[in-house]
PDB file of C-alpha atoms in Angstrom:
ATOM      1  CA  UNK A  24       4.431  32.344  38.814  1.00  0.00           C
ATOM      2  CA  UNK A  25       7.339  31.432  41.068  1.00  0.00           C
ATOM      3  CA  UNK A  26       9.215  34.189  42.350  1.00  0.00           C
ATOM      4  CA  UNK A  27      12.380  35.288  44.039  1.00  0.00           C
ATOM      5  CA  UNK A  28      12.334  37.571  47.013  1.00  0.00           C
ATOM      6  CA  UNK A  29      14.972  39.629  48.884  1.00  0.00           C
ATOM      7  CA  UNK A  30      14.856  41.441  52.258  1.00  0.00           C
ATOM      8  CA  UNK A  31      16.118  44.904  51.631  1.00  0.00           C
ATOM      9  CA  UNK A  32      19.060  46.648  54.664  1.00  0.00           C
ATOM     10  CA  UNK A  33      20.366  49.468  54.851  1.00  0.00           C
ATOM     11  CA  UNK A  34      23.724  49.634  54.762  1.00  0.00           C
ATOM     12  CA  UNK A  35      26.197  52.219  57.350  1.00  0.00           C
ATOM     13  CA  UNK A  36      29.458  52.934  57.116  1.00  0.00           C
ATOM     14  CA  UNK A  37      30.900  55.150  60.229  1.00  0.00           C
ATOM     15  CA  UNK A  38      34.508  55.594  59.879  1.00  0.00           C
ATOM     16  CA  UNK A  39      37.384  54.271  62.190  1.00  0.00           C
ATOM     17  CA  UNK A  40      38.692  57.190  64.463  1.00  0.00           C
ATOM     18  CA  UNK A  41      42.343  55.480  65.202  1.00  0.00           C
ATOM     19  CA  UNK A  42      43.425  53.475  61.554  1.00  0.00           C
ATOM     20  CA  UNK A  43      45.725  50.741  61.542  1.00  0.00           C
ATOM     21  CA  UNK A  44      48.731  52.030  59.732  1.00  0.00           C
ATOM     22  CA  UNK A  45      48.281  49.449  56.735  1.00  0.00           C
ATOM     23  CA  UNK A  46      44.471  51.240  56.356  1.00  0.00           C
ATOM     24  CA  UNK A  47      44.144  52.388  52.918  1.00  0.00           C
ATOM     25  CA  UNK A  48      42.089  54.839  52.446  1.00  0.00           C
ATOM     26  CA  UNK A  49      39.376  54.926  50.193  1.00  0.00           C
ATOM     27  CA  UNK A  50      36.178  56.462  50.006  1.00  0.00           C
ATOM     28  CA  UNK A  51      32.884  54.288  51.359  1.00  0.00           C
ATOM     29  CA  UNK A  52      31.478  52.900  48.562  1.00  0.00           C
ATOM     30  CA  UNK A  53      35.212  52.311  46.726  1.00  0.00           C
ATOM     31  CA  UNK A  54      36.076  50.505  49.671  1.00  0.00           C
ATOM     32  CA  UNK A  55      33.071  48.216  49.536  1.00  0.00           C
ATOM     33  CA  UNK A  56      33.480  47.957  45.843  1.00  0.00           C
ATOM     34  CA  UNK A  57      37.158  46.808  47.061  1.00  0.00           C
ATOM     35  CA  UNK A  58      35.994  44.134  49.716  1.00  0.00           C
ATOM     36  CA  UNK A  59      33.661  42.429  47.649  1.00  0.00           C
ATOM     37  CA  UNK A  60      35.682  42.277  44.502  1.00  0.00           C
ATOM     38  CA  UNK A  61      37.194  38.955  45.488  1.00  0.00           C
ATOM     39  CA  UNK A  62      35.647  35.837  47.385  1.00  0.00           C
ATOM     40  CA  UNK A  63      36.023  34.455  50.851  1.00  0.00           C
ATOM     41  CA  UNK A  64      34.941  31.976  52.859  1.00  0.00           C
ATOM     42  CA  UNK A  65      33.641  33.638  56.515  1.00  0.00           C
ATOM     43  CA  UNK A  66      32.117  31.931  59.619  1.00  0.00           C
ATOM     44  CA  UNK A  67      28.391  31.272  60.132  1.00  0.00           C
ATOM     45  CA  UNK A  68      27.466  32.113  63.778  1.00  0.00           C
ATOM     46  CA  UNK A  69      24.415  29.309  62.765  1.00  0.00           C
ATOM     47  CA  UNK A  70      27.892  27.099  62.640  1.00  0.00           C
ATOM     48  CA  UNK A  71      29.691  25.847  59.586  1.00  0.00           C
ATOM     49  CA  UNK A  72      31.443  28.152  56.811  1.00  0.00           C
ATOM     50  CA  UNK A  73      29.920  30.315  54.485  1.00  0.00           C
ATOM     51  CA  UNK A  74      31.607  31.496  50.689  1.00  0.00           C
ATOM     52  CA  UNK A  75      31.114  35.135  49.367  1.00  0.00           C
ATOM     53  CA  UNK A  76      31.453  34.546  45.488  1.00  0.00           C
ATOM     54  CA  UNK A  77      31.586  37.818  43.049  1.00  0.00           C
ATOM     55  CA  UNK A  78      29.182  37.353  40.160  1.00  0.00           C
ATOM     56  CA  UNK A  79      30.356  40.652  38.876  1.00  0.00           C
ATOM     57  CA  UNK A  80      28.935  44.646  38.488  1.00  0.00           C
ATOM     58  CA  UNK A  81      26.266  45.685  37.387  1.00  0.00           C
ATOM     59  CA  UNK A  82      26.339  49.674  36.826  1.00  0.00           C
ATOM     60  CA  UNK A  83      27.150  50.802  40.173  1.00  0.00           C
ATOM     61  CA  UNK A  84      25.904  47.619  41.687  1.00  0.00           C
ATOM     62  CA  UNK A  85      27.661  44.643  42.920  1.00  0.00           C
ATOM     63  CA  UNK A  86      25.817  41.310  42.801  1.00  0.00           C
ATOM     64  CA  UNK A  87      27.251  38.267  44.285  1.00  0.00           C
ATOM     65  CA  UNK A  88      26.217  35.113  46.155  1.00  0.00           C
ATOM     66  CA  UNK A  89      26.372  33.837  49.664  1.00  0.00           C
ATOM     67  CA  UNK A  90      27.318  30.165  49.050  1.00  0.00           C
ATOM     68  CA  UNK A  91      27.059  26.995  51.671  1.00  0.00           C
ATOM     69  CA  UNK A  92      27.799  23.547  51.103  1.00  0.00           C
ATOM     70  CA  UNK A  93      25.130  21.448  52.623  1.00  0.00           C
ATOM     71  CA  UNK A  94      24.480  17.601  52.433  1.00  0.00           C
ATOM     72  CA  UNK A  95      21.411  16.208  50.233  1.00  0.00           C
ATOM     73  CA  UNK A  96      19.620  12.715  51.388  1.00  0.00           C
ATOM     74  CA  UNK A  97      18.509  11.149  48.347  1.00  0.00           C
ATOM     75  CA  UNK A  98      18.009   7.728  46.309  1.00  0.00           C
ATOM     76  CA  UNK A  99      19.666   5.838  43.782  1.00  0.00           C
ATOM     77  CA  UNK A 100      17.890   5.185  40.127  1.00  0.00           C
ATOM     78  CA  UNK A 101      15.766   2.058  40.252  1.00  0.00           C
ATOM     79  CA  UNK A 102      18.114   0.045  37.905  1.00  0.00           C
ATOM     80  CA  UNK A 103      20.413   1.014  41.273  1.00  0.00           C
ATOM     81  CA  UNK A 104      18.523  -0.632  43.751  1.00  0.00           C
ATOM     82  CA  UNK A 105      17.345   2.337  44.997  1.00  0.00           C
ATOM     83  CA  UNK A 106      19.697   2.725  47.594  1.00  0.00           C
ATOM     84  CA  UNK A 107      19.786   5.831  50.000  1.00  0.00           C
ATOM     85  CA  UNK A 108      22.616   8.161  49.732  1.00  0.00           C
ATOM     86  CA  UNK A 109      23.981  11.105  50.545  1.00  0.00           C
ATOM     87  CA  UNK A 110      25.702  13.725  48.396  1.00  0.00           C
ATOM     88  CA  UNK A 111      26.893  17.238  48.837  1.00  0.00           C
ATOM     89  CA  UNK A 112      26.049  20.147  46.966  1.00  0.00           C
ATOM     90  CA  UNK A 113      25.950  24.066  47.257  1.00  0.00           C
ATOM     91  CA  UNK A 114      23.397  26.681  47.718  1.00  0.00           C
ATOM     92  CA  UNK A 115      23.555  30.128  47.148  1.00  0.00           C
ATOM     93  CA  UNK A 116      21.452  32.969  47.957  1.00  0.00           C
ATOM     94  CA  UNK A 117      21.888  36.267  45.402  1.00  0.00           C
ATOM     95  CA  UNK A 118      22.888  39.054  46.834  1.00  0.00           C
ATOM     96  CA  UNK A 119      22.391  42.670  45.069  1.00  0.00           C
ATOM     97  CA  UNK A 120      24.383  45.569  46.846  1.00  0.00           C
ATOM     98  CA  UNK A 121      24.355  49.477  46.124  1.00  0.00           C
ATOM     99  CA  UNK A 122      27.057  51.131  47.780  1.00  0.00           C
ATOM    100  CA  UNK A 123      26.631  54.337  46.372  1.00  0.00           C
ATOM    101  CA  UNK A 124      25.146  57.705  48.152  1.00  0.00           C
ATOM    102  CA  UNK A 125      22.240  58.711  47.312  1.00  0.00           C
ATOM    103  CA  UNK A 126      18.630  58.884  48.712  1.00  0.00           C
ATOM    104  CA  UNK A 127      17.792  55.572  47.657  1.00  0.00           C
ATOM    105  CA  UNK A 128      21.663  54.010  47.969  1.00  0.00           C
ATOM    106  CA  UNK A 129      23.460  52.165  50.292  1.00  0.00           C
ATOM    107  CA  UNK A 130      21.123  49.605  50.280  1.00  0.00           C
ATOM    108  CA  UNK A 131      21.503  45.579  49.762  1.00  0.00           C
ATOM    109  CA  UNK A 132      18.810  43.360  48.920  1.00  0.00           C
ATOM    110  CA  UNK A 133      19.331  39.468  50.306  1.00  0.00           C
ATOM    111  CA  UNK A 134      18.030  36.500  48.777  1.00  0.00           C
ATOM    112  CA  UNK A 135      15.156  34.856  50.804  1.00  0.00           C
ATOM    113  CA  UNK A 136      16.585  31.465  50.088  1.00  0.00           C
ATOM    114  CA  UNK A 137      17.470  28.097  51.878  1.00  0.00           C
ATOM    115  CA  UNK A 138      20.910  28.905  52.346  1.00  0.00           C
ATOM    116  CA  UNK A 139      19.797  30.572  55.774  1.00  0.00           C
ATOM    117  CA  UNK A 140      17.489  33.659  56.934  1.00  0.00           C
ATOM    118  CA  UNK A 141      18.944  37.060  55.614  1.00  0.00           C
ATOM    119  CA  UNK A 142      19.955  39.045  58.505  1.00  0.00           C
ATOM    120  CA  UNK A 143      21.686  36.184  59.874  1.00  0.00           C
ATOM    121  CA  UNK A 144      23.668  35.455  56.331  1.00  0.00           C
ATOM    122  CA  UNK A 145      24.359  39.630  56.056  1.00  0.00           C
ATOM    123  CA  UNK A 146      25.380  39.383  60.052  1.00  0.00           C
ATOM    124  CA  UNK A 147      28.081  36.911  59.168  1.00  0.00           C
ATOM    125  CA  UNK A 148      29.152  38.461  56.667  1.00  0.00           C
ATOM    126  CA  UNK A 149      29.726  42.310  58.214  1.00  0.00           C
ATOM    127  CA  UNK A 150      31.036  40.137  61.424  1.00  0.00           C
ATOM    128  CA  UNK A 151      33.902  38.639  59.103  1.00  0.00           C
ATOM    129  CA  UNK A 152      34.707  42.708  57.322  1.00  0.00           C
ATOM    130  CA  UNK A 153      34.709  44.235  60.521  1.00  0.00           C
ATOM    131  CA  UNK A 154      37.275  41.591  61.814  1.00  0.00           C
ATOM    132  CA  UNK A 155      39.574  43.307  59.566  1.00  0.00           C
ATOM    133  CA  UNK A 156      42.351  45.187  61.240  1.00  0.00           C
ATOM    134  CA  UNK A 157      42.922  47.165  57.692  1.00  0.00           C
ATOM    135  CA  UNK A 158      39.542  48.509  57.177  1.00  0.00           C
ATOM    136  CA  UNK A 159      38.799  52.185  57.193  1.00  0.00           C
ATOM    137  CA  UNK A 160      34.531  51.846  58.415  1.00  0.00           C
ATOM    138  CA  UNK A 161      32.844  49.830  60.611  1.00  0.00           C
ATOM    139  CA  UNK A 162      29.539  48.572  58.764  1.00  0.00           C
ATOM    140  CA  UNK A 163      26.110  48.379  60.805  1.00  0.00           C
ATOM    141  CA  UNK A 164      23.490  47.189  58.656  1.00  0.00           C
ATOM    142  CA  UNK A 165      19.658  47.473  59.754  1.00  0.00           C
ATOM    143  CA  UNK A 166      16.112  45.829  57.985  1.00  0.00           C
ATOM    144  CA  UNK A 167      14.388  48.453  56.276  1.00  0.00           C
ATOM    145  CA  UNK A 168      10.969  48.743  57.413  1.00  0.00           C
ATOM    146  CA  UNK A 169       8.062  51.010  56.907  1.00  0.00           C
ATOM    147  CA  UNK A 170       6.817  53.398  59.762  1.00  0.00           C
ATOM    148  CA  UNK A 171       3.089  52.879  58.962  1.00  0.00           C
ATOM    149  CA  UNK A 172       3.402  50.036  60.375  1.00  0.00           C
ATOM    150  CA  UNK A 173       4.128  51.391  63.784  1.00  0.00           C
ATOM    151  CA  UNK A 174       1.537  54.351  63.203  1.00  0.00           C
ATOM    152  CA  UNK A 175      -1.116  51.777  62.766  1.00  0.00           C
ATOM    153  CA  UNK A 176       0.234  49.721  65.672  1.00  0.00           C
ATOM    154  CA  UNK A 177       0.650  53.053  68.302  1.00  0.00           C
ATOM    155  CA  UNK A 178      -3.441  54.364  66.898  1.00  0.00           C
ATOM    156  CA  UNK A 179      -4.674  50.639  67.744  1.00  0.00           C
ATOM    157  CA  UNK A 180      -3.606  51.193  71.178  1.00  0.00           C
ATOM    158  CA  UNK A 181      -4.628  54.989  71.718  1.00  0.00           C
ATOM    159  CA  UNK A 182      -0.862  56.293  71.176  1.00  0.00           C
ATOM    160  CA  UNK A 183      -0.321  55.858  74.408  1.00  0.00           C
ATOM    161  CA  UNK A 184       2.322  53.178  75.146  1.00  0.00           C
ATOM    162  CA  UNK A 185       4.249  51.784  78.094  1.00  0.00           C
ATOM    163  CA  UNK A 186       7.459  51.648  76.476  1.00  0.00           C
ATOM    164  CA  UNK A 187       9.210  52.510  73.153  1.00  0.00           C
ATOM    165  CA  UNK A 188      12.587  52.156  72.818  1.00  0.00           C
ATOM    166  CA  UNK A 189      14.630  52.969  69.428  1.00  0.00           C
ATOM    167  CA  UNK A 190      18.362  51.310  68.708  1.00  0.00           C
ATOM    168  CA  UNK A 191      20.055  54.336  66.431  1.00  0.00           C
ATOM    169  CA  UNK A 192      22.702  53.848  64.414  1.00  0.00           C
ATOM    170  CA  UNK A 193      24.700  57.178  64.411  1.00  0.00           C
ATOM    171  CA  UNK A 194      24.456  59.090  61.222  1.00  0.00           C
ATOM    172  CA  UNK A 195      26.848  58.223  58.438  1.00  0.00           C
ATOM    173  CA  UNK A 196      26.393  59.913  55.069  1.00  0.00           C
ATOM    174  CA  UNK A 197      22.843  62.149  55.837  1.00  0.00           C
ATOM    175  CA  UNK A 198      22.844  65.424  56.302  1.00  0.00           C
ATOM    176  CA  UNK A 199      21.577  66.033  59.774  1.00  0.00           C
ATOM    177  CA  UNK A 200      18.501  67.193  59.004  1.00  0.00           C
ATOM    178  CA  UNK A 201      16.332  67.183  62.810  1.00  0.00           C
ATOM    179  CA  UNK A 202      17.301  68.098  65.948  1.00  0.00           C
ATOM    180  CA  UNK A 203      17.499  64.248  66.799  1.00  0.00           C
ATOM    181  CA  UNK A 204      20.107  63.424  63.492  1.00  0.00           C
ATOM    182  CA  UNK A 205      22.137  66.767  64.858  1.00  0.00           C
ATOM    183  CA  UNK A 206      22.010  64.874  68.589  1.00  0.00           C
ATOM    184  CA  UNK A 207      22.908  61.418  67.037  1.00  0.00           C
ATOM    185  CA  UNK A 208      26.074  63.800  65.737  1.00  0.00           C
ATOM    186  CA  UNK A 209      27.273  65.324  68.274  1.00  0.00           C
ATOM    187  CA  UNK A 210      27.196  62.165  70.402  1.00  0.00           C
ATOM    188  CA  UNK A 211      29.351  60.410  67.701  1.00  0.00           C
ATOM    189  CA  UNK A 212      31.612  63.006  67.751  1.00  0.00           C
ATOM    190  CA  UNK A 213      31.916  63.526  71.194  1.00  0.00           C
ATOM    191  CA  UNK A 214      31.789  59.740  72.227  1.00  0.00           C
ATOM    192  CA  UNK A 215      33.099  57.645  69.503  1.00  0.00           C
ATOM    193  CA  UNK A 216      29.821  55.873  69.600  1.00  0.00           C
ATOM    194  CA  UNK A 217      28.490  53.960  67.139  1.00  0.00           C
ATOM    195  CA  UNK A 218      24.569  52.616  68.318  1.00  0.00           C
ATOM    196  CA  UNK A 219      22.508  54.851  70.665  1.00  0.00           C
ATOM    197  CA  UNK A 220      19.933  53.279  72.563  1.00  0.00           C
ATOM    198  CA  UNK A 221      16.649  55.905  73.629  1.00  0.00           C
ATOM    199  CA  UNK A 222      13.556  54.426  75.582  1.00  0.00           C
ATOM    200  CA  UNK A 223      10.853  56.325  76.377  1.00  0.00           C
ATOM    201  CA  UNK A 224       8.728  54.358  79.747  1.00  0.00           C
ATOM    202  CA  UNK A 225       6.158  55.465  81.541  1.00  0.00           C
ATOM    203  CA  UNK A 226       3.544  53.103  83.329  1.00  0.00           C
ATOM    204  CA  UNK A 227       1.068  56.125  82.740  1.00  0.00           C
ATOM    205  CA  UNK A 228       1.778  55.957  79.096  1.00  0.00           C
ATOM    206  CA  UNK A 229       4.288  57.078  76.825  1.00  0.00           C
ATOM    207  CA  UNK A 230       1.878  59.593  73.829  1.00  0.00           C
ATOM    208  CA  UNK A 231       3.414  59.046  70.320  1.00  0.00           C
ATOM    209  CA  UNK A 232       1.573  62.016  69.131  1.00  0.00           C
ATOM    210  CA  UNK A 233       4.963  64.473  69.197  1.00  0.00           C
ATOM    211  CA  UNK A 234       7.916  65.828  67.324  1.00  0.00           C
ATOM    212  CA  UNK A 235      10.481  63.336  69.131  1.00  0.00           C
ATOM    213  CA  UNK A 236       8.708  59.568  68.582  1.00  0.00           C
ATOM    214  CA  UNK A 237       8.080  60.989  64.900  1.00  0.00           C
ATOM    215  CA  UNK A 238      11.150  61.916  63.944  1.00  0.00           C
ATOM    216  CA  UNK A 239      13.015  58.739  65.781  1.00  0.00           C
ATOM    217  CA  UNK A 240      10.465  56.297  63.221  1.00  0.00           C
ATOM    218  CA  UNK A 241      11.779  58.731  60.298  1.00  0.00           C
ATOM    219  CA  UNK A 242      14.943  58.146  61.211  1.00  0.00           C
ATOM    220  CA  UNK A 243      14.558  54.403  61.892  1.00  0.00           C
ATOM    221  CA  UNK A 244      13.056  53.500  59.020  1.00  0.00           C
ATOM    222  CA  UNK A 245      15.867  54.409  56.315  1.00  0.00           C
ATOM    223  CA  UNK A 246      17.503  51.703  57.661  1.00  0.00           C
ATOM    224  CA  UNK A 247      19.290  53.100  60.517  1.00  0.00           C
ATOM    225  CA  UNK A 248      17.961  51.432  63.759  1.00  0.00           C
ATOM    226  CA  UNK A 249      15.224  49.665  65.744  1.00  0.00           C
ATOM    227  CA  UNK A 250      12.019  50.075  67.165  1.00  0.00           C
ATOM    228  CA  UNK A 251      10.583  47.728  69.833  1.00  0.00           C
ATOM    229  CA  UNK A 252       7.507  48.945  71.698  1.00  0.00           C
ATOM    230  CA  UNK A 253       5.038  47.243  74.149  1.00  0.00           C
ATOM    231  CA  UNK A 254       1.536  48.931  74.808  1.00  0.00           C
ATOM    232  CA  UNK A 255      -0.652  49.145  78.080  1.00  0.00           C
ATOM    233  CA  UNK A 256      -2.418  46.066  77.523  1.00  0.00           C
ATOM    234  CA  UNK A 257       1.142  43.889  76.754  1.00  0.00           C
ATOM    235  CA  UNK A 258       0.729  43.764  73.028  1.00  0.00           C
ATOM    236  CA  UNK A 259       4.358  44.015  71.638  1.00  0.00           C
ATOM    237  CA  UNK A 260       5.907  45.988  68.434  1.00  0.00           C
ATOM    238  CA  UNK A 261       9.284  45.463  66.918  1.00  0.00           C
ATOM    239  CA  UNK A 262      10.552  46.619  63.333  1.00  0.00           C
ATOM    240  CA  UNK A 263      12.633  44.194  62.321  1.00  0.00           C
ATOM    241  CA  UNK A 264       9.822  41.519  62.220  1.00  0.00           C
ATOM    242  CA  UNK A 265       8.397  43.921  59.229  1.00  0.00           C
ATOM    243  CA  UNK A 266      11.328  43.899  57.107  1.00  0.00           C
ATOM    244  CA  UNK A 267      10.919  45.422  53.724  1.00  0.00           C
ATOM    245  CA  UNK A 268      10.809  42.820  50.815  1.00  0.00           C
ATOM    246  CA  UNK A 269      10.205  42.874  47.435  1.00  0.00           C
ATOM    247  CA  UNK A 270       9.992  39.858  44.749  1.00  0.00           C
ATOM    248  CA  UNK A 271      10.979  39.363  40.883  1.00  0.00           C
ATOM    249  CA  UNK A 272      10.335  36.187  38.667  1.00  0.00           C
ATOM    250  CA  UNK A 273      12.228  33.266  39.138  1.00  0.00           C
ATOM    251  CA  UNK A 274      14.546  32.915  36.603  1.00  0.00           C
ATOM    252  CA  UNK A 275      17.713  30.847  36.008  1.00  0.00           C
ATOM    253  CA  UNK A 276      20.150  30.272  33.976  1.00  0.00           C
ATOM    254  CA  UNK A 277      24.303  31.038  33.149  1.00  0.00           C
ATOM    255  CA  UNK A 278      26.224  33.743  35.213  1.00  0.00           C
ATOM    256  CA  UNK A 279      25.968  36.039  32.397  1.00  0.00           C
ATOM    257  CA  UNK A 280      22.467  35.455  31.367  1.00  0.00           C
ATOM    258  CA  UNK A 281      21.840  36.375  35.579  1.00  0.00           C
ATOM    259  CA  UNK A 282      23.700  39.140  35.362  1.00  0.00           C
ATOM    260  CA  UNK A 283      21.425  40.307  32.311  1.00  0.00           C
ATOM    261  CA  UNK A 284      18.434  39.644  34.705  1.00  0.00           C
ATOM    262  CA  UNK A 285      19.912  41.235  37.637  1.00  0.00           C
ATOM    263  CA  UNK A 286      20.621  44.937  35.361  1.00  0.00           C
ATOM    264  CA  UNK A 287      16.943  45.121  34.034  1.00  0.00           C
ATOM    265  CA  UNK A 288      15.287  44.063  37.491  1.00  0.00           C
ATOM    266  CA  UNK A 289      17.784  45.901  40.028  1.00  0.00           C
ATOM    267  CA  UNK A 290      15.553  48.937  41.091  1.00  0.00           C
ATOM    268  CA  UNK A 291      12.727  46.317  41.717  1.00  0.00           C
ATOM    269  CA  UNK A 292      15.320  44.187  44.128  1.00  0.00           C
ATOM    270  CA  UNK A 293      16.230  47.185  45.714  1.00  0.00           C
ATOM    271  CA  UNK A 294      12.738  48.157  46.564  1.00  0.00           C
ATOM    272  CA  UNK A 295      13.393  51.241  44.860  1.00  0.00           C
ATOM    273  CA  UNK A 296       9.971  50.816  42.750  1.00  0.00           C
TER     274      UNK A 296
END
């Protein structure tokens, strides 16, 4: 059966230490709800525009699309001759957002669709928010991924590695639960900063077996960072080529019969079973 499938992100919200004077404030997922309640049109670092277009709430979701116009090469009906044209006509990639704060919230799930690779469509679209002189947060948004994935990559190679180097984004909304979410605090609060960048090299060998790589992929993996690695021999790791993904039925039809699709499926698009 044909099937739709989304790449799931993360999404973080750290908040704005000086506020423009017209900021109003709001809490996090208010303020999202806010942004997203009307449509835009926002620049496409791929080139071109792109069009966010509110299909409308569902619970405490928001589902939309990320629209592009595009031009279609195609042919006239025989009784026409058959004559090549070319028309125009827009594609849209769903979009499925849960803004809320919980264990499994603050996540959006992104159409897999022709309208243009995920990350890059959610890049554009956080590029164009966080233009905004009036907004309260910065957004950061990161792949989900699953840390087995790097367990089974660091065992293949021994865990020993040359090099592993983790891209943090500074805690947001968890509590600070390890000694490395409790660093990733205090250097937020003492720096501003927003990313945190933490390589481990060695050309001895970096082990994996220990408190500090684990709890960095712990961390990483709810969405909030990066992990690139290369091992001994040259064989290369990074996260965000495993995104998290997960797939429903392709259906179609009327906004509101989408919408009715969307509400049943929505824990499925947001990986959250």
């Amino acid at each position: 059966m044909p099937e739709r499938t989304f790449t799931i992100f993360h999404l973080n919200l750290s908040a704005i230490r000086q506020l423009d004077i017209e900021t109003v404030l709001l809490d996090r997922d208010d303020w999202i709800r806010n942004t997203l309640s009307e449509g835009f049109e926002f620049p496409h670092w791929g080139g071109g525009s792109l069009y966010w277009v509110p299909q409308g709430n569902i619970d405490e979701c928001i589902l939309g699309l990320i629209e592009r116009e595009r031009s279609h090469e195609h042919h006239k009906s025989p009784a026409e001759g058959g004559e090549e044209v070319q028309t125009k006509e827009w594609q849209g990639a769903y979009v499925l957002i849960d803004p809320t704060y919980h264990d499994e919230g603050q996540r959006i799930a992104i159409e897999n669709d022709i309208v243009g690779q995920p990350q890059a469509l959610l890049k554009s679209l956080v590029a164009e928010i966080n233009e905004r002189k009036s907004r309260p947060f910065n957004i950061d948004v990161e792949p989900l991924f699953d840390g087995k994935d790097f367990w089974a990559y660091a065992q293949k190679h021994g865990n020993i590695l040359k090099t592993i180097t983790f891209d943090f984004v500074v805690p947001n909304m968890w509590g600070t639960e390890s000694d490395l979410e409790k660093d990733l605090e205090e250097t937020k609060e003492e720096t501003g900063a927003q990313r945190v960048k933490v390589s481990f090299k060695s050309n001895d060998g970096v082990t994996t077996d220990n408190q500090k790589v684990r709890d960095g992929v712990d961390y990483a993996e709810k969405g909030a960072g990066d992990i690139t690695a290369r091992s001994m021999d040259g064989d290369t790791y990074q996260s965000s080529d495993r995104p998290k993904s997960t797939s429903v039925p392709l259906v179609s039809g009327k906004k509101d019969q989408m919408i009715e699709f969307f509400a049943k499926l929505k824990d499925r698009v947001l990986g959250r079973e």
